[in-house]
């Protein structure tokens, strides 16, 4: 199965991408491939709320988000990996998450019940992100998709690009989560 890794970090060598690469090693053991999408490098329009999707029509935007949405509507699994910026996922991550609406809201489309979803949040400070993590698991994943949610990584104390390479326990957890796909 194809797993789409939606990476919300705008930075090169991001901790999010390093974690996703470890997950990919675990997922590969079960024959899955991960396709990475660095949202910052793509042209993805934010949802305009036009509700065309509610009428069974494709999203009005044909851009790099279209490939992601089409793959999800055709059975792909997903990893959403974002740093915390000002207490929440980045604008890049939220932009593609909002485009999930064009599947959820469309009577002709759905996510696959056989597909799986996982979440990665990275942050620098020991702030308490439990509530935000739980909210993000509940919605969009559990409430707004048919995918099976298989787990989340809450990775604190990573500030600069590459910091997570020093955290062997986190990399192992990422690998193990990847194996659950
Ligand atoms: C604009 C901005 C806002 C941030 N806000 C927070 C925050 O609210 N809480 C926190 O713990 N870290 C915050 N950080 C730190 C990032 O979450 C942290 O560096 C993270 O590991 C970046 O992940 P990445 O390497 O995948 O980009 C912020 C960083 C930036 C650049």
PDB file of C-alpha atoms and ligand atoms in Angstrom:
ATOM      1  CA  UNK A   1       0.000   0.000   0.000  1.00  0.00           C
ATOM      2  CA  UNK A   2       1.158   3.535  -0.645  1.00  0.00           C
ATOM      3  CA  UNK A   3       1.538   5.747   2.416  1.00  0.00           C
ATOM      4  CA  UNK A   4       1.540   9.492   1.853  1.00  0.00           C
ATOM      5  CA  UNK A   5       3.753  11.376   4.298  1.00  0.00           C
ATOM      6  CA  UNK A   6       2.444  14.919   4.476  1.00  0.00           C
ATOM      7  CA  UNK A   7       5.284  16.941   5.987  1.00  0.00           C
ATOM      8  CA  UNK A   8       4.297  20.291   7.420  1.00  0.00           C
ATOM      9  CA  UNK A   9       7.779  21.519   8.314  1.00  0.00           C
ATOM     10  CA  UNK A  10       9.085  24.270   6.033  1.00  0.00           C
ATOM     11  CA  UNK A  11      12.699  23.504   6.981  1.00  0.00           C
ATOM     12  CA  UNK A  12      15.323  21.402   5.221  1.00  0.00           C
ATOM     13  CA  UNK A  13      16.583  18.373   7.196  1.00  0.00           C
ATOM     14  CA  UNK A  14      13.550  18.794   9.399  1.00  0.00           C
ATOM     15  CA  UNK A  15      12.980  16.618  12.429  1.00  0.00           C
ATOM     16  CA  UNK A  16       9.612  15.702  10.929  1.00  0.00           C
ATOM     17  CA  UNK A  17      11.235  14.356   7.773  1.00  0.00           C
ATOM     18  CA  UNK A  18      13.872  12.401   9.705  1.00  0.00           C
ATOM     19  CA  UNK A  19      11.123  10.761  11.777  1.00  0.00           C
ATOM     20  CA  UNK A  20       9.123   9.956   8.628  1.00  0.00           C
ATOM     21  CA  UNK A  21      12.237   8.348   7.100  1.00  0.00           C
ATOM     22  CA  UNK A  22      12.484   6.038  10.126  1.00  0.00           C
ATOM     23  CA  UNK A  23       8.799   5.191   9.816  1.00  0.00           C
ATOM     24  CA  UNK A  24       9.402   4.399   6.149  1.00  0.00           C
ATOM     25  CA  UNK A  25      12.005   1.784   7.117  1.00  0.00           C
ATOM     26  CA  UNK A  26       9.455   0.037   9.352  1.00  0.00           C
ATOM     27  CA  UNK A  27       6.694   0.299   6.766  1.00  0.00           C
ATOM     28  CA  UNK A  28       8.995  -1.110   4.073  1.00  0.00           C
ATOM     29  CA  UNK A  29       9.333  -4.312   6.117  1.00  0.00           C
ATOM     30  CA  UNK A  30       5.666  -4.935   5.428  1.00  0.00           C
ATOM     31  CA  UNK A  31       6.026  -4.108   1.748  1.00  0.00           C
ATOM     32  CA  UNK A  32       4.646  -0.566   1.937  1.00  0.00           C
ATOM     33  CA  UNK A  33       6.152   2.453   0.239  1.00  0.00           C
ATOM     34  CA  UNK A  34       6.107   5.999   1.568  1.00  0.00           C
ATOM     35  CA  UNK A  35       5.801   8.968  -0.754  1.00  0.00           C
ATOM     36  CA  UNK A  36       6.918  12.191   0.898  1.00  0.00           C
ATOM     37  CA  UNK A  37       5.173  15.484   0.231  1.00  0.00           C
ATOM     38  CA  UNK A  38       6.946  18.554   1.623  1.00  0.00           C
ATOM     39  CA  UNK A  39       3.973  20.899   1.566  1.00  0.00           C
ATOM     40  CA  UNK A  40       6.187  24.007   1.697  1.00  0.00           C
ATOM     41  CA  UNK A  41       7.678  23.045  -1.691  1.00  0.00           C
ATOM     42  CA  UNK A  42       4.295  22.438  -3.306  1.00  0.00           C
ATOM     43  CA  UNK A  43       1.512  24.565  -4.670  1.00  0.00           C
ATOM     44  CA  UNK A  44      -1.447  23.759  -2.415  1.00  0.00           C
ATOM     45  CA  UNK A  45      -4.286  26.255  -2.185  1.00  0.00           C
ATOM     46  CA  UNK A  46      -6.211  26.605   1.060  1.00  0.00           C
ATOM     47  CA  UNK A  47      -9.841  25.459   1.012  1.00  0.00           C
ATOM     48  CA  UNK A  48     -12.054  28.380  -0.003  1.00  0.00           C
ATOM     49  CA  UNK A  49     -15.203  26.912   1.543  1.00  0.00           C
ATOM     50  CA  UNK A  50     -17.060  26.932  -1.783  1.00  0.00           C
ATOM     51  CA  UNK A  51     -18.691  23.559  -0.913  1.00  0.00           C
ATOM     52  CA  UNK A  52     -18.540  22.307  -4.515  1.00  0.00           C
ATOM     53  CA  UNK A  53     -17.433  19.015  -2.965  1.00  0.00           C
ATOM     54  CA  UNK A  54     -20.742  18.748  -1.096  1.00  0.00           C
ATOM     55  CA  UNK A  55     -22.457  18.581  -4.499  1.00  0.00           C
ATOM     56  CA  UNK A  56     -20.322  15.591  -5.514  1.00  0.00           C
ATOM     57  CA  UNK A  57     -17.904  17.665  -7.559  1.00  0.00           C
ATOM     58  CA  UNK A  58     -14.111  17.671  -7.482  1.00  0.00           C
ATOM     59  CA  UNK A  59     -12.368  20.396  -5.518  1.00  0.00           C
ATOM     60  CA  UNK A  60     -12.252  23.646  -7.454  1.00  0.00           C
ATOM     61  CA  UNK A  61      -8.459  23.707  -7.096  1.00  0.00           C
ATOM     62  CA  UNK A  62      -6.295  21.701  -9.454  1.00  0.00           C
ATOM     63  CA  UNK A  63      -2.864  21.968  -7.914  1.00  0.00           C
ATOM     64  CA  UNK A  64      -0.316  19.774  -6.135  1.00  0.00           C
ATOM     65  CA  UNK A  65      -2.929  19.016  -3.472  1.00  0.00           C
ATOM     66  CA  UNK A  66      -5.080  17.284  -6.092  1.00  0.00           C
ATOM     67  CA  UNK A  67      -2.694  14.329  -6.377  1.00  0.00           C
ATOM     68  CA  UNK A  68      -2.681  13.883  -2.602  1.00  0.00           C
ATOM     69  CA  UNK A  69      -6.460  14.069  -2.305  1.00  0.00           C
ATOM     70  CA  UNK A  70      -7.014  11.749  -5.277  1.00  0.00           C
ATOM     71  CA  UNK A  71      -4.644   9.159  -3.808  1.00  0.00           C
ATOM     72  CA  UNK A  72      -6.374   9.316  -0.410  1.00  0.00           C
ATOM     73  CA  UNK A  73      -9.773   8.938  -2.067  1.00  0.00           C
ATOM     74  CA  UNK A  74      -8.380   5.899  -3.880  1.00  0.00           C
ATOM     75  CA  UNK A  75      -7.199   4.051  -0.790  1.00  0.00           C
ATOM     76  CA  UNK A  76      -3.804   5.432   0.227  1.00  0.00           C
ATOM     77  CA  UNK A  77      -2.730   5.614   3.861  1.00  0.00           C
ATOM     78  CA  UNK A  78      -1.308   8.748   5.448  1.00  0.00           C
ATOM     79  CA  UNK A  79       1.196  10.152   7.926  1.00  0.00           C
ATOM     80  CA  UNK A  80       0.725  13.766   8.954  1.00  0.00           C
ATOM     81  CA  UNK A  81       3.988  15.128  10.394  1.00  0.00           C
ATOM     82  CA  UNK A  82       4.136  18.701  11.628  1.00  0.00           C
ATOM     83  CA  UNK A  83       6.119  20.837  14.005  1.00  0.00           C
ATOM     84  CA  UNK A  84       4.199  22.818  16.575  1.00  0.00           C
ATOM     85  CA  UNK A  85       4.189  26.513  15.653  1.00  0.00           C
ATOM     86  CA  UNK A  86       2.520  28.757  18.212  1.00  0.00           C
ATOM     87  CA  UNK A  87       0.874  25.803  19.866  1.00  0.00           C
ATOM     88  CA  UNK A  88      -0.602  24.075  16.809  1.00  0.00           C
ATOM     89  CA  UNK A  89       0.346  22.390  13.525  1.00  0.00           C
ATOM     90  CA  UNK A  90       1.932  24.659  10.900  1.00  0.00           C
ATOM     91  CA  UNK A  91      -0.068  26.523   8.285  1.00  0.00           C
ATOM     92  CA  UNK A  92       1.430  24.224   5.650  1.00  0.00           C
ATOM     93  CA  UNK A  93       0.084  21.138   7.435  1.00  0.00           C
ATOM     94  CA  UNK A  94      -3.328  22.677   8.085  1.00  0.00           C
ATOM     95  CA  UNK A  95      -3.652  23.725   4.447  1.00  0.00           C
ATOM     96  CA  UNK A  96      -3.511  20.156   3.192  1.00  0.00           C
ATOM     97  CA  UNK A  97      -5.594  18.849   6.121  1.00  0.00           C
ATOM     98  CA  UNK A  98      -8.379  21.279   5.218  1.00  0.00           C
ATOM     99  CA  UNK A  99      -8.366  19.850   1.692  1.00  0.00           C
ATOM    100  CA  UNK A 100      -9.380  16.479   3.267  1.00  0.00           C
ATOM    101  CA  UNK A 101     -12.801  18.157   3.448  1.00  0.00           C
ATOM    102  CA  UNK A 102     -13.155  17.633  -0.294  1.00  0.00           C
ATOM    103  CA  UNK A 103     -13.275  13.887   0.405  1.00  0.00           C
ATOM    104  CA  UNK A 104     -15.204  13.924   3.684  1.00  0.00           C
ATOM    105  CA  UNK A 105     -17.795  16.345   2.359  1.00  0.00           C
ATOM    106  CA  UNK A 106     -18.242  14.668  -1.032  1.00  0.00           C
ATOM    107  CA  UNK A 107     -21.029  12.050  -1.188  1.00  0.00           C
ATOM    108  CA  UNK A 108     -19.194  10.359  -4.085  1.00  0.00           C
ATOM    109  CA  UNK A 109     -15.860   9.981  -2.254  1.00  0.00           C
ATOM    110  CA  UNK A 110     -14.444   8.436   0.888  1.00  0.00           C
ATOM    111  CA  UNK A 111     -11.208   7.435   2.533  1.00  0.00           C
ATOM    112  CA  UNK A 112     -10.596   3.708   2.632  1.00  0.00           C
ATOM    113  CA  UNK A 113     -11.492   1.661   5.717  1.00  0.00           C
ATOM    114  CA  UNK A 114      -8.418  -0.436   4.910  1.00  0.00           C
ATOM    115  CA  UNK A 115      -6.146   2.604   4.948  1.00  0.00           C
ATOM    116  CA  UNK A 116      -4.262   3.649   8.069  1.00  0.00           C
ATOM    117  CA  UNK A 117      -3.289   7.000   9.497  1.00  0.00           C
ATOM    118  CA  UNK A 118      -0.597   8.181  11.903  1.00  0.00           C
ATOM    119  CA  UNK A 119       0.347  11.540  13.370  1.00  0.00           C
ATOM    120  CA  UNK A 120       3.716  13.052  14.301  1.00  0.00           C
ATOM    121  CA  UNK A 121       4.031  16.329  16.179  1.00  0.00           C
ATOM    122  CA  UNK A 122       7.441  17.795  17.020  1.00  0.00           C
ATOM    123  CA  UNK A 123       8.100  20.673  19.374  1.00  0.00           C
ATOM    124  CA  UNK A 124      10.991  22.360  21.117  1.00  0.00           C
ATOM    125  CA  UNK A 125       9.584  23.091  24.521  1.00  0.00           C
ATOM    126  CA  UNK A 126       8.227  20.821  27.205  1.00  0.00           C
ATOM    127  CA  UNK A 127       4.823  22.505  26.878  1.00  0.00           C
ATOM    128  CA  UNK A 128       1.879  20.224  27.367  1.00  0.00           C
ATOM    129  CA  UNK A 129       0.575  19.301  23.930  1.00  0.00           C
ATOM    130  CA  UNK A 130      -1.473  16.278  25.049  1.00  0.00           C
ATOM    131  CA  UNK A 131      -4.798  18.049  24.541  1.00  0.00           C
ATOM    132  CA  UNK A 132      -3.834  19.336  21.093  1.00  0.00           C
ATOM    133  CA  UNK A 133      -2.510  15.920  20.074  1.00  0.00           C
ATOM    134  CA  UNK A 134      -5.747  14.256  21.188  1.00  0.00           C
ATOM    135  CA  UNK A 135      -7.850  16.858  19.397  1.00  0.00           C
ATOM    136  CA  UNK A 136      -5.935  16.282  16.165  1.00  0.00           C
ATOM    137  CA  UNK A 137      -6.356  12.522  16.452  1.00  0.00           C
ATOM    138  CA  UNK A 138     -10.092  12.916  17.037  1.00  0.00           C
ATOM    139  CA  UNK A 139     -10.556  15.421  14.257  1.00  0.00           C
ATOM    140  CA  UNK A 140      -9.734  15.103  11.430  1.00  0.00           C
ATOM    141  CA  UNK A 141      -8.632  11.499  11.701  1.00  0.00           C
ATOM    142  CA  UNK A 142     -11.147   9.557  13.810  1.00  0.00           C
ATOM    143  CA  UNK A 143     -14.221  11.688  13.162  1.00  0.00           C
ATOM    144  CA  UNK A 144     -13.661  12.845   9.592  1.00  0.00           C
ATOM    145  CA  UNK A 145     -12.059   9.898   7.835  1.00  0.00           C
ATOM    146  CA  UNK A 146     -12.771   6.184   7.550  1.00  0.00           C
ATOM    147  CA  UNK A 147      -9.072   5.335   8.027  1.00  0.00           C
ATOM    148  CA  UNK A 148      -7.840   3.327  11.005  1.00  0.00           C
ATOM    149  CA  UNK A 149      -5.782   5.546  13.270  1.00  0.00           C
ATOM    150  CA  UNK A 150      -2.719   3.526  14.353  1.00  0.00           C
ATOM    151  CA  UNK A 151      -0.729   5.868  16.559  1.00  0.00           C
ATOM    152  CA  UNK A 152       0.873   9.203  17.284  1.00  0.00           C
ATOM    153  CA  UNK A 153       4.356  10.365  18.194  1.00  0.00           C
ATOM    154  CA  UNK A 154       4.625  13.409  20.440  1.00  0.00           C
ATOM    155  CA  UNK A 155       8.278  14.393  20.088  1.00  0.00           C
ATOM    156  CA  UNK A 156       9.387  17.163  22.440  1.00  0.00           C
ATOM    157  CA  UNK A 157      12.802  18.732  23.065  1.00  0.00           C
ATOM    158  CA  UNK A 158      13.749  19.021  19.378  1.00  0.00           C
ATOM    159  CA  UNK A 159      14.562  22.587  18.425  1.00  0.00           C
ATOM    160  CA  UNK A 160      17.000  22.691  15.523  1.00  0.00           C
ATOM    161  CA  UNK A 161      16.902  20.686  12.277  1.00  0.00           C
ATOM    162  CA  UNK A 162      18.403  17.246  12.879  1.00  0.00           C
ATOM    163  CA  UNK A 163      18.124  17.332  16.692  1.00  0.00           C
ATOM    164  CA  UNK A 164      16.048  14.160  16.669  1.00  0.00           C
ATOM    165  CA  UNK A 165      18.998  12.172  15.276  1.00  0.00           C
ATOM    166  CA  UNK A 166      20.377  12.214  18.842  1.00  0.00           C
ATOM    167  CA  UNK A 167      17.221  10.594  20.190  1.00  0.00           C
ATOM    168  CA  UNK A 168      17.558   6.891  19.573  1.00  0.00           C
ATOM    169  CA  UNK A 169      14.428   6.078  21.564  1.00  0.00           C
ATOM    170  CA  UNK A 170      12.320   8.331  19.336  1.00  0.00           C
ATOM    171  CA  UNK A 171      13.805   6.900  16.145  1.00  0.00           C
ATOM    172  CA  UNK A 172      13.043   3.393  17.396  1.00  0.00           C
ATOM    173  CA  UNK A 173       9.468   4.392  18.241  1.00  0.00           C
ATOM    174  CA  UNK A 174       9.122   5.860  14.748  1.00  0.00           C
ATOM    175  CA  UNK A 175      10.390   2.649  13.190  1.00  0.00           C
ATOM    176  CA  UNK A 176       7.946   0.600  15.300  1.00  0.00           C
ATOM    177  CA  UNK A 177       5.038   2.861  14.363  1.00  0.00           C
ATOM    178  CA  UNK A 178       6.005   2.465  10.694  1.00  0.00           C
ATOM    179  CA  UNK A 179       5.792  -1.309  11.115  1.00  0.00           C
ATOM    180  CA  UNK A 180       2.137  -0.974  12.153  1.00  0.00           C
ATOM    181  CA  UNK A 181       1.199   0.004   8.599  1.00  0.00           C
TER     182      UNK A 181
HETATM  183  C1  LIG B   1       7.527  30.120  14.183  1.00  0.00           C
HETATM  184  C2  LIG B   1       7.842  29.025  15.164  1.00  0.00           C
HETATM  185  C3  LIG B   1       6.963  28.791  16.203  1.00  0.00           C
HETATM  186  C4  LIG B   1       7.216  27.787  17.129  1.00  0.00           C
HETATM  187  N1  LIG B   1       6.330  27.561  18.127  1.00  0.00           N
HETATM  188  C5  LIG B   1       6.572  26.579  19.045  1.00  0.00           C
HETATM  189  C6  LIG B   1       5.667  26.329  20.121  1.00  0.00           C
HETATM  190  O1  LIG B   1       4.629  26.961  20.255  1.00  0.00           O
HETATM  191  N2  LIG B   1       5.991  25.347  20.999  1.00  0.00           N
HETATM  192  C7  LIG B   1       7.130  24.609  20.898  1.00  0.00           C
HETATM  193  O2  LIG B   1       7.360  23.733  21.724  1.00  0.00           O
HETATM  194  N3  LIG B   1       7.994  24.801  19.861  1.00  0.00           N
HETATM  195  C8  LIG B   1       7.746  25.770  18.951  1.00  0.00           C
HETATM  196  N4  LIG B   1       8.610  25.962  17.904  1.00  0.00           N
HETATM  197  C9  LIG B   1       9.751  25.050  17.744  1.00  0.00           C
HETATM  198  C10 LIG B   1       9.457  23.920  16.744  1.00  0.00           C
HETATM  199  O3  LIG B   1       8.263  23.248  17.065  1.00  0.00           O
HETATM  200  C11 LIG B   1      10.605  22.899  16.774  1.00  0.00           C
HETATM  201  O4  LIG B   1      11.790  23.552  16.376  1.00  0.00           O
HETATM  202  C12 LIG B   1      10.341  21.671  15.906  1.00  0.00           C
HETATM  203  O5  LIG B   1      11.213  20.649  16.275  1.00  0.00           O
HETATM  204  C13 LIG B   1      10.553  21.934  14.475  1.00  0.00           C
HETATM  205  O6  LIG B   1      10.376  20.716  13.779  1.00  0.00           O
HETATM  206  P1  LIG B   1      11.044  20.503  12.357  1.00  0.00           P
HETATM  207  O7  LIG B   1      12.530  20.350  12.585  1.00  0.00           O
HETATM  208  O8  LIG B   1      10.404  19.275  11.817  1.00  0.00           O
HETATM  209  O9  LIG B   1      10.741  21.747  11.556  1.00  0.00           O
HETATM  210  C14 LIG B   1       8.389  26.980  17.000  1.00  0.00           C
HETATM  211  C15 LIG B   1       9.269  27.236  15.936  1.00  0.00           C
HETATM  212  C16 LIG B   1       9.006  28.240  15.027  1.00  0.00           C
HETATM  213  C17 LIG B   1       9.981  28.481  13.894  1.00  0.00           C
END
